[in-house]
């Protein structure tokens, strides 16, 4: 029984260590380290999309880092539901990457466009005051009406070609396409 308990503790520690190394803590998406691992196993046909939250620094400065974190979490949650066979990764800051193994750009453009529209149409409610944990017993002034915010993303897409043979070259091409899209 003691050995089984020790084994369970060791497996738990191992799993937590793996999650810390390969999963982004804020967004729960696979991290850049997981992306780098995936890039090593790609075949000859793949497409990579780079995504960036538009004007994120200004948004963060205007509404605070807590709201900025909520925006990152919302975008990541929408990306986690992305259709078309892509895997989403947090690249860093407000940038994300989607890897489509075995796909060409024309096979994934519609899915990425739907993601862009879903994020653009989503309204986040930001309250001026936090919601009370329990209902107040005394009647106080009503809470301020929440402010609705929305964000947009830009997307750049590139595929492995004769010109872009390595995953790093494809990422750079997708990044250039991203900045053209902005």
PDB file of C-alpha atoms in Angstrom:
ATOM      1  CA  UNK A   1       0.000   0.000   0.000  1.00  0.00           C
ATOM      2  CA  UNK A   2       2.861   2.347   0.843  1.00  0.00           C
ATOM      3  CA  UNK A   3       4.537   1.589  -2.500  1.00  0.00           C
ATOM      4  CA  UNK A   4       1.328   2.336  -4.386  1.00  0.00           C
ATOM      5  CA  UNK A   5       0.975   5.660  -2.550  1.00  0.00           C
ATOM      6  CA  UNK A   6       4.596   6.566  -3.354  1.00  0.00           C
ATOM      7  CA  UNK A   7       4.052   5.665  -7.000  1.00  0.00           C
ATOM      8  CA  UNK A   8       0.900   7.836  -7.152  1.00  0.00           C
ATOM      9  CA  UNK A   9       2.783  10.792  -5.631  1.00  0.00           C
ATOM     10  CA  UNK A  10       5.653  10.344  -8.094  1.00  0.00           C
ATOM     11  CA  UNK A  11       3.260  10.154 -11.065  1.00  0.00           C
ATOM     12  CA  UNK A  12       1.455  13.257  -9.845  1.00  0.00           C
ATOM     13  CA  UNK A  13       4.732  15.177  -9.543  1.00  0.00           C
ATOM     14  CA  UNK A  14       5.783  13.988 -12.992  1.00  0.00           C
ATOM     15  CA  UNK A  15       2.471  15.075 -14.533  1.00  0.00           C
ATOM     16  CA  UNK A  16       2.611  18.473 -12.824  1.00  0.00           C
ATOM     17  CA  UNK A  17       6.191  18.978 -14.005  1.00  0.00           C
ATOM     18  CA  UNK A  18       5.184  18.129 -17.558  1.00  0.00           C
ATOM     19  CA  UNK A  19       2.253  20.556 -17.405  1.00  0.00           C
ATOM     20  CA  UNK A  20       4.481  23.331 -16.055  1.00  0.00           C
ATOM     21  CA  UNK A  21       6.921  22.805 -18.919  1.00  0.00           C
ATOM     22  CA  UNK A  22       4.467  22.265 -21.788  1.00  0.00           C
ATOM     23  CA  UNK A  23       1.280  24.161 -20.861  1.00  0.00           C
ATOM     24  CA  UNK A  24       0.857  27.917 -20.571  1.00  0.00           C
ATOM     25  CA  UNK A  25      -0.385  28.685 -17.075  1.00  0.00           C
ATOM     26  CA  UNK A  26      -2.577  31.668 -17.974  1.00  0.00           C
ATOM     27  CA  UNK A  27      -4.295  30.381 -21.122  1.00  0.00           C
ATOM     28  CA  UNK A  28      -4.093  26.593 -20.548  1.00  0.00           C
ATOM     29  CA  UNK A  29      -2.960  26.222 -24.185  1.00  0.00           C
ATOM     30  CA  UNK A  30       0.174  24.276 -25.012  1.00  0.00           C
ATOM     31  CA  UNK A  31       3.209  26.525 -24.565  1.00  0.00           C
ATOM     32  CA  UNK A  32       5.986  27.522 -26.924  1.00  0.00           C
ATOM     33  CA  UNK A  33       8.060  24.598 -25.680  1.00  0.00           C
ATOM     34  CA  UNK A  34       5.257  22.257 -26.777  1.00  0.00           C
ATOM     35  CA  UNK A  35       5.165  24.076 -30.135  1.00  0.00           C
ATOM     36  CA  UNK A  36       8.903  23.562 -30.600  1.00  0.00           C
ATOM     37  CA  UNK A  37       8.429  19.857 -29.869  1.00  0.00           C
ATOM     38  CA  UNK A  38       5.604  19.653 -32.420  1.00  0.00           C
ATOM     39  CA  UNK A  39       7.702  21.406 -35.077  1.00  0.00           C
ATOM     40  CA  UNK A  40      10.286  18.626 -34.834  1.00  0.00           C
ATOM     41  CA  UNK A  41       7.693  16.005 -35.791  1.00  0.00           C
ATOM     42  CA  UNK A  42       6.017  17.747 -38.750  1.00  0.00           C
ATOM     43  CA  UNK A  43       6.090  16.014 -42.095  1.00  0.00           C
ATOM     44  CA  UNK A  44       6.441  17.628 -45.499  1.00  0.00           C
ATOM     45  CA  UNK A  45       2.939  19.155 -45.682  1.00  0.00           C
ATOM     46  CA  UNK A  46       1.799  21.652 -43.075  1.00  0.00           C
ATOM     47  CA  UNK A  47       0.474  25.146 -42.623  1.00  0.00           C
ATOM     48  CA  UNK A  48       1.187  27.509 -39.756  1.00  0.00           C
ATOM     49  CA  UNK A  49      -0.915  30.487 -38.702  1.00  0.00           C
ATOM     50  CA  UNK A  50       0.359  33.300 -36.498  1.00  0.00           C
ATOM     51  CA  UNK A  51      -2.317  35.254 -34.613  1.00  0.00           C
ATOM     52  CA  UNK A  52      -1.979  38.478 -32.690  1.00  0.00           C
ATOM     53  CA  UNK A  53      -4.448  40.466 -30.586  1.00  0.00           C
ATOM     54  CA  UNK A  54      -4.738  43.899 -32.188  1.00  0.00           C
ATOM     55  CA  UNK A  55      -3.693  46.927 -30.104  1.00  0.00           C
ATOM     56  CA  UNK A  56      -3.205  44.761 -27.016  1.00  0.00           C
ATOM     57  CA  UNK A  57      -0.740  47.102 -25.286  1.00  0.00           C
ATOM     58  CA  UNK A  58      -3.166  50.009 -25.581  1.00  0.00           C
ATOM     59  CA  UNK A  59      -5.974  47.767 -24.340  1.00  0.00           C
ATOM     60  CA  UNK A  60      -3.856  46.634 -21.374  1.00  0.00           C
ATOM     61  CA  UNK A  61      -2.887  50.228 -20.544  1.00  0.00           C
ATOM     62  CA  UNK A  62      -6.505  51.430 -20.733  1.00  0.00           C
ATOM     63  CA  UNK A  63      -8.214  48.608 -18.831  1.00  0.00           C
ATOM     64  CA  UNK A  64      -5.471  47.102 -16.674  1.00  0.00           C
ATOM     65  CA  UNK A  65      -3.528  43.873 -16.718  1.00  0.00           C
ATOM     66  CA  UNK A  66      -6.284  41.857 -15.039  1.00  0.00           C
ATOM     67  CA  UNK A  67      -8.647  42.636 -17.910  1.00  0.00           C
ATOM     68  CA  UNK A  68      -5.781  42.014 -20.348  1.00  0.00           C
ATOM     69  CA  UNK A  69      -5.326  38.559 -18.823  1.00  0.00           C
ATOM     70  CA  UNK A  70      -9.049  37.928 -19.251  1.00  0.00           C
ATOM     71  CA  UNK A  71      -8.754  38.889 -22.921  1.00  0.00           C
ATOM     72  CA  UNK A  72      -5.871  36.432 -23.382  1.00  0.00           C
ATOM     73  CA  UNK A  73      -7.913  33.711 -21.678  1.00  0.00           C
ATOM     74  CA  UNK A  74     -10.968  34.438 -23.828  1.00  0.00           C
ATOM     75  CA  UNK A  75      -8.967  34.344 -27.067  1.00  0.00           C
ATOM     76  CA  UNK A  76      -7.256  31.118 -25.962  1.00  0.00           C
ATOM     77  CA  UNK A  77     -10.618  29.530 -25.084  1.00  0.00           C
ATOM     78  CA  UNK A  78     -11.952  30.369 -28.551  1.00  0.00           C
ATOM     79  CA  UNK A  79      -8.768  29.045 -30.158  1.00  0.00           C
ATOM     80  CA  UNK A  80      -9.002  25.789 -28.207  1.00  0.00           C
ATOM     81  CA  UNK A  81     -12.335  25.160 -29.986  1.00  0.00           C
ATOM     82  CA  UNK A  82     -10.863  25.895 -33.429  1.00  0.00           C
ATOM     83  CA  UNK A  83     -12.067  23.525 -36.113  1.00  0.00           C
ATOM     84  CA  UNK A  84     -10.128  22.182 -39.089  1.00  0.00           C
ATOM     85  CA  UNK A  85      -7.592  19.991 -37.323  1.00  0.00           C
ATOM     86  CA  UNK A  86      -5.257  22.698 -36.070  1.00  0.00           C
ATOM     87  CA  UNK A  87      -3.525  22.761 -32.713  1.00  0.00           C
ATOM     88  CA  UNK A  88      -3.292  26.154 -30.984  1.00  0.00           C
ATOM     89  CA  UNK A  89      -0.233  27.230 -28.972  1.00  0.00           C
ATOM     90  CA  UNK A  90       0.622  30.319 -26.948  1.00  0.00           C
ATOM     91  CA  UNK A  91       3.633  31.745 -28.745  1.00  0.00           C
ATOM     92  CA  UNK A  92       4.275  34.555 -26.289  1.00  0.00           C
ATOM     93  CA  UNK A  93       2.709  37.781 -25.061  1.00  0.00           C
ATOM     94  CA  UNK A  94      -0.413  38.347 -27.138  1.00  0.00           C
ATOM     95  CA  UNK A  95       0.755  36.091 -29.999  1.00  0.00           C
ATOM     96  CA  UNK A  96      -0.569  32.630 -30.706  1.00  0.00           C
ATOM     97  CA  UNK A  97       0.303  29.958 -33.259  1.00  0.00           C
ATOM     98  CA  UNK A  98      -1.854  27.317 -34.909  1.00  0.00           C
ATOM     99  CA  UNK A  99      -0.204  24.332 -36.581  1.00  0.00           C
ATOM    100  CA  UNK A 100      -2.107  22.382 -39.213  1.00  0.00           C
ATOM    101  CA  UNK A 101      -0.235  19.172 -39.971  1.00  0.00           C
ATOM    102  CA  UNK A 102      -0.968  17.776 -43.438  1.00  0.00           C
ATOM    103  CA  UNK A 103      -3.052  20.798 -44.496  1.00  0.00           C
ATOM    104  CA  UNK A 104      -2.724  23.469 -47.150  1.00  0.00           C
ATOM    105  CA  UNK A 105      -3.720  27.127 -46.540  1.00  0.00           C
ATOM    106  CA  UNK A 106      -6.885  26.887 -48.634  1.00  0.00           C
ATOM    107  CA  UNK A 107      -8.068  24.043 -46.379  1.00  0.00           C
ATOM    108  CA  UNK A 108      -7.818  26.140 -43.200  1.00  0.00           C
ATOM    109  CA  UNK A 109      -8.561  29.738 -44.233  1.00  0.00           C
ATOM    110  CA  UNK A 110     -12.305  29.401 -43.630  1.00  0.00           C
ATOM    111  CA  UNK A 111     -11.764  28.022 -40.102  1.00  0.00           C
ATOM    112  CA  UNK A 112      -9.390  30.852 -39.217  1.00  0.00           C
ATOM    113  CA  UNK A 113     -11.796  33.422 -40.642  1.00  0.00           C
ATOM    114  CA  UNK A 114     -14.587  31.976 -38.479  1.00  0.00           C
ATOM    115  CA  UNK A 115     -12.307  32.209 -35.436  1.00  0.00           C
ATOM    116  CA  UNK A 116     -11.493  35.846 -36.245  1.00  0.00           C
ATOM    117  CA  UNK A 117     -15.187  36.695 -36.556  1.00  0.00           C
ATOM    118  CA  UNK A 118     -16.105  34.799 -33.373  1.00  0.00           C
ATOM    119  CA  UNK A 119     -13.538  36.756 -31.362  1.00  0.00           C
ATOM    120  CA  UNK A 120     -14.517  40.057 -32.997  1.00  0.00           C
ATOM    121  CA  UNK A 121     -18.225  39.488 -32.218  1.00  0.00           C
ATOM    122  CA  UNK A 122     -17.650  38.406 -28.605  1.00  0.00           C
ATOM    123  CA  UNK A 123     -18.536  41.063 -26.028  1.00  0.00           C
ATOM    124  CA  UNK A 124     -16.674  40.987 -22.721  1.00  0.00           C
ATOM    125  CA  UNK A 125     -18.396  42.631 -19.794  1.00  0.00           C
ATOM    126  CA  UNK A 126     -16.069  44.593 -17.540  1.00  0.00           C
ATOM    127  CA  UNK A 127     -17.583  45.680 -14.253  1.00  0.00           C
ATOM    128  CA  UNK A 128     -16.513  48.873 -12.529  1.00  0.00           C
ATOM    129  CA  UNK A 129     -16.733  47.038  -9.186  1.00  0.00           C
ATOM    130  CA  UNK A 130     -16.333  43.354  -8.421  1.00  0.00           C
ATOM    131  CA  UNK A 131     -19.509  41.351  -8.055  1.00  0.00           C
ATOM    132  CA  UNK A 132     -20.355  40.792  -4.355  1.00  0.00           C
ATOM    133  CA  UNK A 133     -19.700  37.270  -3.050  1.00  0.00           C
ATOM    134  CA  UNK A 134     -23.109  37.136  -1.353  1.00  0.00           C
ATOM    135  CA  UNK A 135     -26.236  39.201  -1.628  1.00  0.00           C
ATOM    136  CA  UNK A 136     -26.009  42.240   0.621  1.00  0.00           C
ATOM    137  CA  UNK A 137     -28.488  42.313   3.520  1.00  0.00           C
ATOM    138  CA  UNK A 138     -28.817  46.047   3.346  1.00  0.00           C
ATOM    139  CA  UNK A 139     -29.939  47.871   0.288  1.00  0.00           C
ATOM    140  CA  UNK A 140     -27.007  49.684  -1.304  1.00  0.00           C
ATOM    141  CA  UNK A 141     -26.657  51.621  -4.482  1.00  0.00           C
ATOM    142  CA  UNK A 142     -26.862  49.412  -7.577  1.00  0.00           C
ATOM    143  CA  UNK A 143     -23.635  48.326  -9.172  1.00  0.00           C
ATOM    144  CA  UNK A 144     -22.487  50.327 -12.161  1.00  0.00           C
ATOM    145  CA  UNK A 145     -23.599  48.948 -15.484  1.00  0.00           C
ATOM    146  CA  UNK A 146     -20.853  46.746 -16.933  1.00  0.00           C
ATOM    147  CA  UNK A 147     -18.942  48.092 -19.914  1.00  0.00           C
ATOM    148  CA  UNK A 148     -18.895  45.864 -23.007  1.00  0.00           C
ATOM    149  CA  UNK A 149     -15.516  45.513 -24.695  1.00  0.00           C
ATOM    150  CA  UNK A 150     -14.486  43.667 -27.807  1.00  0.00           C
ATOM    151  CA  UNK A 151     -11.140  42.783 -29.304  1.00  0.00           C
ATOM    152  CA  UNK A 152      -9.966  41.824 -32.750  1.00  0.00           C
ATOM    153  CA  UNK A 153      -7.173  39.612 -33.973  1.00  0.00           C
ATOM    154  CA  UNK A 154      -5.026  39.606 -37.075  1.00  0.00           C
ATOM    155  CA  UNK A 155      -3.888  36.390 -38.723  1.00  0.00           C
ATOM    156  CA  UNK A 156      -0.961  35.513 -40.975  1.00  0.00           C
ATOM    157  CA  UNK A 157      -0.781  32.182 -42.763  1.00  0.00           C
ATOM    158  CA  UNK A 158       2.043  30.315 -44.478  1.00  0.00           C
ATOM    159  CA  UNK A 159       2.727  26.780 -45.652  1.00  0.00           C
ATOM    160  CA  UNK A 160       5.842  24.721 -46.201  1.00  0.00           C
ATOM    161  CA  UNK A 161       7.040  25.318 -49.756  1.00  0.00           C
ATOM    162  CA  UNK A 162      10.284  25.037 -51.701  1.00  0.00           C
ATOM    163  CA  UNK A 163      11.071  28.584 -50.560  1.00  0.00           C
ATOM    164  CA  UNK A 164      10.149  27.931 -46.900  1.00  0.00           C
ATOM    165  CA  UNK A 165      11.445  24.445 -46.144  1.00  0.00           C
ATOM    166  CA  UNK A 166      11.884  24.546 -42.362  1.00  0.00           C
ATOM    167  CA  UNK A 167       9.235  25.210 -39.707  1.00  0.00           C
ATOM    168  CA  UNK A 168      11.202  28.280 -38.593  1.00  0.00           C
ATOM    169  CA  UNK A 169      11.053  29.707 -42.134  1.00  0.00           C
ATOM    170  CA  UNK A 170       7.321  28.991 -42.326  1.00  0.00           C
ATOM    171  CA  UNK A 171       6.763  30.737 -38.974  1.00  0.00           C
ATOM    172  CA  UNK A 172       8.703  33.777 -40.211  1.00  0.00           C
ATOM    173  CA  UNK A 173       6.626  33.827 -43.408  1.00  0.00           C
ATOM    174  CA  UNK A 174       3.405  33.564 -41.368  1.00  0.00           C
ATOM    175  CA  UNK A 175       4.658  36.354 -39.098  1.00  0.00           C
ATOM    176  CA  UNK A 176       5.307  38.602 -42.130  1.00  0.00           C
ATOM    177  CA  UNK A 177       1.817  37.810 -43.404  1.00  0.00           C
ATOM    178  CA  UNK A 178       0.453  38.673 -39.939  1.00  0.00           C
ATOM    179  CA  UNK A 179       2.009  42.136 -40.020  1.00  0.00           C
ATOM    180  CA  UNK A 180       0.708  42.706 -43.544  1.00  0.00           C
ATOM    181  CA  UNK A 181      -2.762  41.751 -42.236  1.00  0.00           C
ATOM    182  CA  UNK A 182      -2.532  44.324 -39.454  1.00  0.00           C
TER     183      UNK A 182
END
